[in-house]
Tab-separated table of C-alpha atoms in Angstrom:
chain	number	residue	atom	x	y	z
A	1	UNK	CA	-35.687	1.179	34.386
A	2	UNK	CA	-31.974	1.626	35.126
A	3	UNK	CA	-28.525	1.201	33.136
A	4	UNK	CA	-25.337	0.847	34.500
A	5	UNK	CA	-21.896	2.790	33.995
A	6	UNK	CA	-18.347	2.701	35.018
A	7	UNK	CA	-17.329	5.583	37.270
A	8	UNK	CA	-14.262	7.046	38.373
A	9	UNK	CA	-14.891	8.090	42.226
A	10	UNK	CA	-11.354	9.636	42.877
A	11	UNK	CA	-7.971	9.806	41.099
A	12	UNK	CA	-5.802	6.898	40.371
A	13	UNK	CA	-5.266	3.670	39.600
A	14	UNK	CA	-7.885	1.404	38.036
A	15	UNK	CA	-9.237	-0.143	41.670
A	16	UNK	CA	-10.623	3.496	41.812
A	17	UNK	CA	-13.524	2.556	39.198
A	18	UNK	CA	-16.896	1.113	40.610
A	19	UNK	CA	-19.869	-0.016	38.785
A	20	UNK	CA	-23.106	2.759	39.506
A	21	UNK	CA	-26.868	2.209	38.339
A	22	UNK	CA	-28.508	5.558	37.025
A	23	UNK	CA	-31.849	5.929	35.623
A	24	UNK	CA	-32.489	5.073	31.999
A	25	UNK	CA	-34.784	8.081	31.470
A	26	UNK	CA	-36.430	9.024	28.223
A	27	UNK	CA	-33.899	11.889	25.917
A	28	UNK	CA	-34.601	15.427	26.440
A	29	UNK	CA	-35.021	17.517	23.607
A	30	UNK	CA	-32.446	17.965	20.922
A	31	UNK	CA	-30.547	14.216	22.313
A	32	UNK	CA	-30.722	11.101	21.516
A	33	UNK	CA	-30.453	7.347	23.914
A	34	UNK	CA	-27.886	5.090	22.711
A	35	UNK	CA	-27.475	1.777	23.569
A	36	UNK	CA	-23.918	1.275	23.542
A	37	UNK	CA	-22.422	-1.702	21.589
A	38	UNK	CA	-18.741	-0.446	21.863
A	39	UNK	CA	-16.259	1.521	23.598
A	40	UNK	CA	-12.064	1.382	23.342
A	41	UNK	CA	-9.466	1.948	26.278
A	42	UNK	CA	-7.594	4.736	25.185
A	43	UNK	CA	-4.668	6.653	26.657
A	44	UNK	CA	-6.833	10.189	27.406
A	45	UNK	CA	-8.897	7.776	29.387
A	46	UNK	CA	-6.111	6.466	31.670
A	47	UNK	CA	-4.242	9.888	31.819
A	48	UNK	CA	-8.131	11.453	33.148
A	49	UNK	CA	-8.083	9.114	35.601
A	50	UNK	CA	-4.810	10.346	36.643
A	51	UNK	CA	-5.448	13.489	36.821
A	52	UNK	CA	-3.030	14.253	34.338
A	53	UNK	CA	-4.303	16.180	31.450
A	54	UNK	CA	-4.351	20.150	31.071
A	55	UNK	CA	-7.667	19.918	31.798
A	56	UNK	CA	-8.812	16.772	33.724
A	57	UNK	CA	-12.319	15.410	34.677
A	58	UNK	CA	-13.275	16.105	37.881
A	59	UNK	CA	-14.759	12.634	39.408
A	60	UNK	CA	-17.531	10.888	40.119
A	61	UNK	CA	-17.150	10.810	36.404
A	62	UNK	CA	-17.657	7.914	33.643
A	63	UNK	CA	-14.623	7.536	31.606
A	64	UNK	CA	-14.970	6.938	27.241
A	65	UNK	CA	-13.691	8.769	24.659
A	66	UNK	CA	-15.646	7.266	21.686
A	67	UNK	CA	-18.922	4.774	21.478
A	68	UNK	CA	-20.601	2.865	18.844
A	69	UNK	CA	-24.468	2.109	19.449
A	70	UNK	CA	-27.728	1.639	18.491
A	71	UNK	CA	-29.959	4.575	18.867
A	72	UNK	CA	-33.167	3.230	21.336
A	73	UNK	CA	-34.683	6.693	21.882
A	74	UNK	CA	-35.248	10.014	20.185
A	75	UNK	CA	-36.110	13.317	22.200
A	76	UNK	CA	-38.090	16.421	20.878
A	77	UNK	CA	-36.937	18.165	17.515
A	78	UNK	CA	-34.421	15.499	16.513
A	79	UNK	CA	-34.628	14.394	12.890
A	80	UNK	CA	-32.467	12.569	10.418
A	81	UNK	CA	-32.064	9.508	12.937
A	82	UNK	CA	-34.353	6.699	13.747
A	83	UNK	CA	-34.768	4.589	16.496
A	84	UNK	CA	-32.269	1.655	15.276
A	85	UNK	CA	-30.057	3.633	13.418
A	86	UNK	CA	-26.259	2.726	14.254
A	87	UNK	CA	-24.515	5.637	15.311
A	88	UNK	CA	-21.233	6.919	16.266
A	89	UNK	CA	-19.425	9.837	18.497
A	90	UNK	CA	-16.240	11.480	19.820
A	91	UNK	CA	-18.148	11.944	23.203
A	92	UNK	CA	-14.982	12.327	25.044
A	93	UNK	CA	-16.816	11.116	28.776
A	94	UNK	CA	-19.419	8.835	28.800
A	95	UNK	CA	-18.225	5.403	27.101
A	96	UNK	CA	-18.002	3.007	30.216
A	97	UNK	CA	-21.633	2.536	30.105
A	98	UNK	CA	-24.807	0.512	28.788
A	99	UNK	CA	-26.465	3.905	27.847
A	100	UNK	CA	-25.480	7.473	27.054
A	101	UNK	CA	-27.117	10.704	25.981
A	102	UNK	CA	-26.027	12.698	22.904
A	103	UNK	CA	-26.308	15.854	21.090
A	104	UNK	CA	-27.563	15.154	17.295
A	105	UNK	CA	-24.602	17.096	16.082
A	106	UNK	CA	-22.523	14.900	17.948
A	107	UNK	CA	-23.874	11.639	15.702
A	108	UNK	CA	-21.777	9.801	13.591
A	109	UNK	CA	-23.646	7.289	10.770
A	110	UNK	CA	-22.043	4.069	10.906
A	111	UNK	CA	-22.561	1.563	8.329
A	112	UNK	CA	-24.623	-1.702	9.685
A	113	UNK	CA	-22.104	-3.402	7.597
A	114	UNK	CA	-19.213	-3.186	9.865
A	115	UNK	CA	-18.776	-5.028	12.733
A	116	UNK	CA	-19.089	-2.619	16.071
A	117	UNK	CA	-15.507	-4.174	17.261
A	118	UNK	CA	-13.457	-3.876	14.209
A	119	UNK	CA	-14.989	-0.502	14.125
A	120	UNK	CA	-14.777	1.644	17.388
A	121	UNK	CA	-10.613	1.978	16.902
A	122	UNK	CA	-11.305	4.133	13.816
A	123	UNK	CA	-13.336	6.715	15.977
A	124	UNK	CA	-10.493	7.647	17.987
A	125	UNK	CA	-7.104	5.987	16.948
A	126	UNK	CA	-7.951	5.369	13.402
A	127	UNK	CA	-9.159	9.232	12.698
A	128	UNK	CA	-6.339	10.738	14.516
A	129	UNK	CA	-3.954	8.615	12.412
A	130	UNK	CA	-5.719	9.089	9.056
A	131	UNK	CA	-5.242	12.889	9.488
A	132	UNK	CA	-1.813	13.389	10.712
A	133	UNK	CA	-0.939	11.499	7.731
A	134	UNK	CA	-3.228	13.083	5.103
A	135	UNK	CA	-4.175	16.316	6.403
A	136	UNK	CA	-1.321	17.387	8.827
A	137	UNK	CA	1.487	16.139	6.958
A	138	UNK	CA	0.286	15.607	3.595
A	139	UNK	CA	2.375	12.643	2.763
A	140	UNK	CA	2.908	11.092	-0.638
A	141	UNK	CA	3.727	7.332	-1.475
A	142	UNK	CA	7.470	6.505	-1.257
A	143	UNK	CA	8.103	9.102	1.672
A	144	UNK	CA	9.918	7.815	4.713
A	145	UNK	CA	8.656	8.268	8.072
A	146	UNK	CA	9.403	7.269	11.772
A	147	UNK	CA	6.447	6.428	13.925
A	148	UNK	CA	7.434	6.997	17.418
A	149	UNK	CA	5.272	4.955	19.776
A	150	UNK	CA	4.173	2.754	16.633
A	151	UNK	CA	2.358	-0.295	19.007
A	152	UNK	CA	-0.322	1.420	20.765
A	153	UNK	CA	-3.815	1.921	19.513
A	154	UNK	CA	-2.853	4.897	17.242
A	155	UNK	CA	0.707	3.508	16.176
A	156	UNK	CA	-0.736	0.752	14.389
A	157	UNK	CA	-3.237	2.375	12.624
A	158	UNK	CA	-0.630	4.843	12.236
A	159	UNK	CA	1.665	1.441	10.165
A	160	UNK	CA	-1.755	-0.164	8.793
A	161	UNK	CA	-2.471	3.376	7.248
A	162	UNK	CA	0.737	4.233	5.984
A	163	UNK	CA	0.984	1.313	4.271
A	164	UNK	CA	-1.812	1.888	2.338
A	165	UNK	CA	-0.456	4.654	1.790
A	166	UNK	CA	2.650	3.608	-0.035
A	167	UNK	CA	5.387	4.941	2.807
A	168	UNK	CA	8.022	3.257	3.383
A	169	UNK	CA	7.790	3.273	7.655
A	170	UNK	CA	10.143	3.112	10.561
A	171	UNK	CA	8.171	1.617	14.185
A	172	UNK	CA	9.911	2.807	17.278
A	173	UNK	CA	8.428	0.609	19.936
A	174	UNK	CA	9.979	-2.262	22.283
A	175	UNK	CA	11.370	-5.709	21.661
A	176	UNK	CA	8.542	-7.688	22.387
A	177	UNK	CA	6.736	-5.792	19.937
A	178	UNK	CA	9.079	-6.543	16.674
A	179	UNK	CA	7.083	-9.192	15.165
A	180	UNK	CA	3.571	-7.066	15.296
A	181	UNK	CA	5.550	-4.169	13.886
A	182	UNK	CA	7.023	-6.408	10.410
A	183	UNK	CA	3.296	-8.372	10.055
A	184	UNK	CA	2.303	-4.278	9.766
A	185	UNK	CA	4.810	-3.702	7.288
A	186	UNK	CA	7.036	-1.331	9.371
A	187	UNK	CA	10.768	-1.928	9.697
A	188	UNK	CA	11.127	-2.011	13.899
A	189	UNK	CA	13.330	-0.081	15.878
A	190	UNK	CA	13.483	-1.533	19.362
A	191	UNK	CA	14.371	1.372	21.801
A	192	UNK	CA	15.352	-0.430	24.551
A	193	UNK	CA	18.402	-1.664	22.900
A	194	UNK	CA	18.757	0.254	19.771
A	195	UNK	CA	19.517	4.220	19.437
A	196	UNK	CA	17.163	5.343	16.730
A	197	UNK	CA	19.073	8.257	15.890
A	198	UNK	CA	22.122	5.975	14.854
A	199	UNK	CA	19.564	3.358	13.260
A	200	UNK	CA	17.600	6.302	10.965
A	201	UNK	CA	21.157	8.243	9.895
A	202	UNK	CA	22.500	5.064	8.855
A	203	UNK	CA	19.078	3.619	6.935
A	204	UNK	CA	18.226	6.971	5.374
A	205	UNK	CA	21.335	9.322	5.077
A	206	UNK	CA	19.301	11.957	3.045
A	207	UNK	CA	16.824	12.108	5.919
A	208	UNK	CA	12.772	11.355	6.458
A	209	UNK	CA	10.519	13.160	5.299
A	210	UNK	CA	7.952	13.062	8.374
A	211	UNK	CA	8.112	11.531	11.796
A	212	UNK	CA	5.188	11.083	13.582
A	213	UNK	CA	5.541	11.370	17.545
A	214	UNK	CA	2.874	10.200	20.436
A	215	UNK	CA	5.113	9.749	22.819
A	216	UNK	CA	6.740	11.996	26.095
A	217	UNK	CA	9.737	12.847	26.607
A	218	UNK	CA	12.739	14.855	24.087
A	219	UNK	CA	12.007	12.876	20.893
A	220	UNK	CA	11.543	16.122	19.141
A	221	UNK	CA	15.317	17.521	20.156
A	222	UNK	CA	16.954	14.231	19.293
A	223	UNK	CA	15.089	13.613	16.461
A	224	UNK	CA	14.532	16.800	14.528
A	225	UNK	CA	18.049	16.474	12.903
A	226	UNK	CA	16.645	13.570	11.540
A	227	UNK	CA	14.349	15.333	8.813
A	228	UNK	CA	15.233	16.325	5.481
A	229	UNK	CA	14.543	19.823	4.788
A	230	UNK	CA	11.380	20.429	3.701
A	231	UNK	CA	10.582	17.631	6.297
A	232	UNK	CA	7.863	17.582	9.094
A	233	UNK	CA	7.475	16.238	12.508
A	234	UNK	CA	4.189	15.996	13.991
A	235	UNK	CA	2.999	16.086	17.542
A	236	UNK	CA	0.100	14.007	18.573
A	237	UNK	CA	0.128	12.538	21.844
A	238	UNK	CA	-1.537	14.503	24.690
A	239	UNK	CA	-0.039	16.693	27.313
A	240	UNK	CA	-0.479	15.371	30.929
A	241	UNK	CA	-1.062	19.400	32.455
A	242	UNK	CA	-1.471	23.120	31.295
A	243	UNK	CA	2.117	23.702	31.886
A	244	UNK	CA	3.098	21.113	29.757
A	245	UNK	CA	0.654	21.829	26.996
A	246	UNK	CA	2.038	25.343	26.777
A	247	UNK	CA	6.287	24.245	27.025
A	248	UNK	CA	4.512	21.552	23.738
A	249	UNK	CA	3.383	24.265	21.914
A	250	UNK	CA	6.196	26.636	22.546
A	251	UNK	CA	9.058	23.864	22.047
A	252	UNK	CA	6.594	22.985	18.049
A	253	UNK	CA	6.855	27.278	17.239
A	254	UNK	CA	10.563	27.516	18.541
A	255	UNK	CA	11.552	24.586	16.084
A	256	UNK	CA	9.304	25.981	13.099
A	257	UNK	CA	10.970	28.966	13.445
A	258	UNK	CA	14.460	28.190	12.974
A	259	UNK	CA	15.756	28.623	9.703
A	260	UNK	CA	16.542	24.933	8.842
A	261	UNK	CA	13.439	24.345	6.005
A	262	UNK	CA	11.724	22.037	8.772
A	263	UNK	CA	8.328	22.508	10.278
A	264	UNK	CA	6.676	21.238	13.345
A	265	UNK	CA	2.992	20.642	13.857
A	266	UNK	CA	0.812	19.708	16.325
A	267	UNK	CA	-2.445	17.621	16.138
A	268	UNK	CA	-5.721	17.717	18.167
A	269	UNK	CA	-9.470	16.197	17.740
A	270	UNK	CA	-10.395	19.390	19.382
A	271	UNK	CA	-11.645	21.062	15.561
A	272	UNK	CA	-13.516	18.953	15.430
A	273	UNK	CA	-16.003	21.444	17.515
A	274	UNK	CA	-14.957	23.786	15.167
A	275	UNK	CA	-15.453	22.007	11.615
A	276	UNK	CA	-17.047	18.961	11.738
A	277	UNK	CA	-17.414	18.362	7.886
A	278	UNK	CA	-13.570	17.128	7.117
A	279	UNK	CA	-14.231	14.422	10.061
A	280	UNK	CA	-17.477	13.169	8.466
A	281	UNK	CA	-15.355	12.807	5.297
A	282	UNK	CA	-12.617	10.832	7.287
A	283	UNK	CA	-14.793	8.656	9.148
A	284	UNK	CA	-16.917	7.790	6.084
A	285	UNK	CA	-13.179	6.918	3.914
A	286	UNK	CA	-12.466	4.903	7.042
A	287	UNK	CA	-15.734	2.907	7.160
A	288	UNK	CA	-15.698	2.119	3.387
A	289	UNK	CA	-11.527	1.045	3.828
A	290	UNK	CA	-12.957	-1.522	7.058
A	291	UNK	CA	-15.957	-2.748	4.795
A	292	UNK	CA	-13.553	-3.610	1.405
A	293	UNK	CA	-11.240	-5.569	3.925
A	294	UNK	CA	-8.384	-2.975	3.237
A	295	UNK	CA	-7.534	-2.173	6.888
A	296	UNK	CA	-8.318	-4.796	9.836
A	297	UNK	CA	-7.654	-3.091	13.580
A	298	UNK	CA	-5.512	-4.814	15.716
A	299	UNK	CA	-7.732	-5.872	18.910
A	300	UNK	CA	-5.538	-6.825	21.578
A	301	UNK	CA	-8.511	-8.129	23.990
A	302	UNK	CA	-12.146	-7.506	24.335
A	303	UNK	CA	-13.902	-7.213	27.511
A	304	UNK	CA	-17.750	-6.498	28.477
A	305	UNK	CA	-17.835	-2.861	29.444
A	306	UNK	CA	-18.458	-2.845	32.582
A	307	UNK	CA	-15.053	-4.826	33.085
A	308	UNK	CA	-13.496	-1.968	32.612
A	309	UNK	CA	-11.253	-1.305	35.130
A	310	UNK	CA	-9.713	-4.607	34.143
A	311	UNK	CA	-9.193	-3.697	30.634
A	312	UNK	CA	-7.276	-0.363	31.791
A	313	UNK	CA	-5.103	-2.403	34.415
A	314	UNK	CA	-3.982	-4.324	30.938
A	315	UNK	CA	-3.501	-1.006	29.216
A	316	UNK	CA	-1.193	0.363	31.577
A	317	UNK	CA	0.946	-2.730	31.633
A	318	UNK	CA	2.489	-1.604	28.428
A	319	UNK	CA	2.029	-5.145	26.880
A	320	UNK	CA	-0.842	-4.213	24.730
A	321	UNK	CA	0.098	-4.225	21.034
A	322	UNK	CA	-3.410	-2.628	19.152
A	323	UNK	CA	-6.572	-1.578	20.395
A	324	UNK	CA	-8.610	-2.822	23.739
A	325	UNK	CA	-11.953	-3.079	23.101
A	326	UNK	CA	-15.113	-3.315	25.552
A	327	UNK	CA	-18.340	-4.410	24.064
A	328	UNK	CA	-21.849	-5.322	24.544
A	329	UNK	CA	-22.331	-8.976	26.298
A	330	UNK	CA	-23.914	-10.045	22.968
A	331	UNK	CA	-20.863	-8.745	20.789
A	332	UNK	CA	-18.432	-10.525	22.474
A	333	UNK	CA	-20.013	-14.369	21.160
A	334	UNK	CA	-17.757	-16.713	21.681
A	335	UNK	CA	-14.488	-14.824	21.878
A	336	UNK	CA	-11.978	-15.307	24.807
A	337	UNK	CA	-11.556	-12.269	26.373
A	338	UNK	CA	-7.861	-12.411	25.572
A	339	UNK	CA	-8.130	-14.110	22.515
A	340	UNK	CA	-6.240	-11.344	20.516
A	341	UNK	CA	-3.982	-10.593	23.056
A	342	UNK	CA	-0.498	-12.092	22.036
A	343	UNK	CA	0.646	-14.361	25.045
């Protein structure tokens, strides 16, 4: 028996991506099968593809930085999990496909409550946004806070989160993304025609109290006068080489250090290799917040996985407001493939 997966065979743009057939063999021992249900298009995957990440993939290679599946298969020594069990992971690589092979300390439990789609943006983009707001920056209700790149998979759940969380937010993202940013309950900066320096020195003379950046580019030297003192920016977004990754973290320790009361921090899923227990906890808070209809991901479109390379030529148009989702033929019912996507 065979599966199929999405590789990349060379850098560039999405036309690099071909559909491959491997063989569906039985787990070795210590790893489980998965039958994948869902995968998202994230921003790691297109900058991989690029070749533009401190430490990029070297192709053939199947793109994916997080699955949700059913568990079909157990190998030698694994216990805990059942065949059937609905499972999780952070894989990283792997996601474009029917099938994949993990590690049983790579599982995740995922409620059978929860609907695979509505689900997979809290493995990536919902976790990293939890955790810069409740573990990196520690906010409290009532603090203000500028979310810098606040339409994209993460900058939503970044607004959905916060909200819940009692801030009171600022959404830098484009015009055409104004509306999506005030049904989240951000107030939108649009920075192709607005300077959000001017906009956040006017709104909040006293200064924020954390800004939250995913973006490239100087926010951090035009916005760090922005914070109060005692404020915190955060870095999340990901570096696109070594060289860059080192100028990030030296450019976060240079501002930390300067005697002004303001810190700078950086973020990265990487501890999770470290110290998996405080990403359990998240995931599980997330799951239970999905299930009692307290947060609801933005999908902007859903596509069968191995339509991939369509569903990253929509990512990189910049029009995508939320999460893209590919799923399992039967997961996708009756939806348009677009059907989220705002025209």
């Amino acid at each position: 028996m065979s599966y199929r997966s999405v590789v990349v065979t060379r850098c560039g743009p999405p036309e690099v991506m071909a559909i491959r057939e491997n063989v569906r063999r039985a787990p070795a021992a210590g790893e489980v099968r998965v039958r994948i249900l869902a995968t998202c298009v994230t921003r790691p995957d297109v900058q991989g593809r690029y070749g533009e990440s401190p430490f990029p993939p070297k192709p053939p290679y199947v793109p994916g930085y997080a699955i949700i599946g059913d568990i079909d298969a157990l190998g030698k020594g694994v216990d805990g999990y059942a065949v059937g069990d609905r499972v999780a992971a952070l894989n990283v690589y792997g996601g474009y496909a029917e099938t994949i092979f993990l590690r049983k300390r790579d599982l995740i439990p995922v409620p059978l409550t929860v609907d695979p789609a509505e689900a997979i943006p809290l493995i990536l983009n919902y976790l990293v946004a939890y955790q810069v707001l409740h573990r990196t920056a520690g906010v409290n209700a009532g603090d203000r806070v500028l979310v810098i790149g606040a339409s994209g998979g993460i900058g939503t759940a970044l607004l959905e989160l916060g909200r819940l969380a009692g801030l009171k937010i600022y959404g830098l993202a484009s015009g055409s993304k104004r509306q999506a940013l005030i049904d989240l309950g951000a107030i939108p900066i649009d920075y192709h025609s607005q300077d959000f320096v001017e906009v956040i020195q006017a709104a909040e003379p006293q200064g924020l109290d954390v800004v939250f950046n995913g973006m490239a580019g100087d926010y951090l030297g035009r916005g760090w006068p922005l914070l109060r003192r005692g404020g915190v920016w955060v870095g999340y977004g990901a570096p696109r080489d070594k060289a860059e990754m080192v100028a990030l973290i030296a450019r976060h320790l240079w501002f930390t250090l300067r005697p002004d009361g303001r810190s700078a921090r950086l973020y990265g899923t990487g501890m999770n290799r470290f110290n998996r227990q405080p990403f359990l906890q998240d995931w599980a808070t997330l799951f239970a917040l999905l299930e009692q209809g307290k947060i609801r991901p933005i999908i902007a479109a859903r596509y069968p996985i191995l339509e991939a390379a369509a569903a990253n030529t929509l990512l990189e148009s910049g029009e995508v407001v939320g999460t893209i989702v590919l799923l399992a033929p039967e997961l996708l019912h009756d939806h348009n493939r677009h059907d989220d996507f705002p025209a």
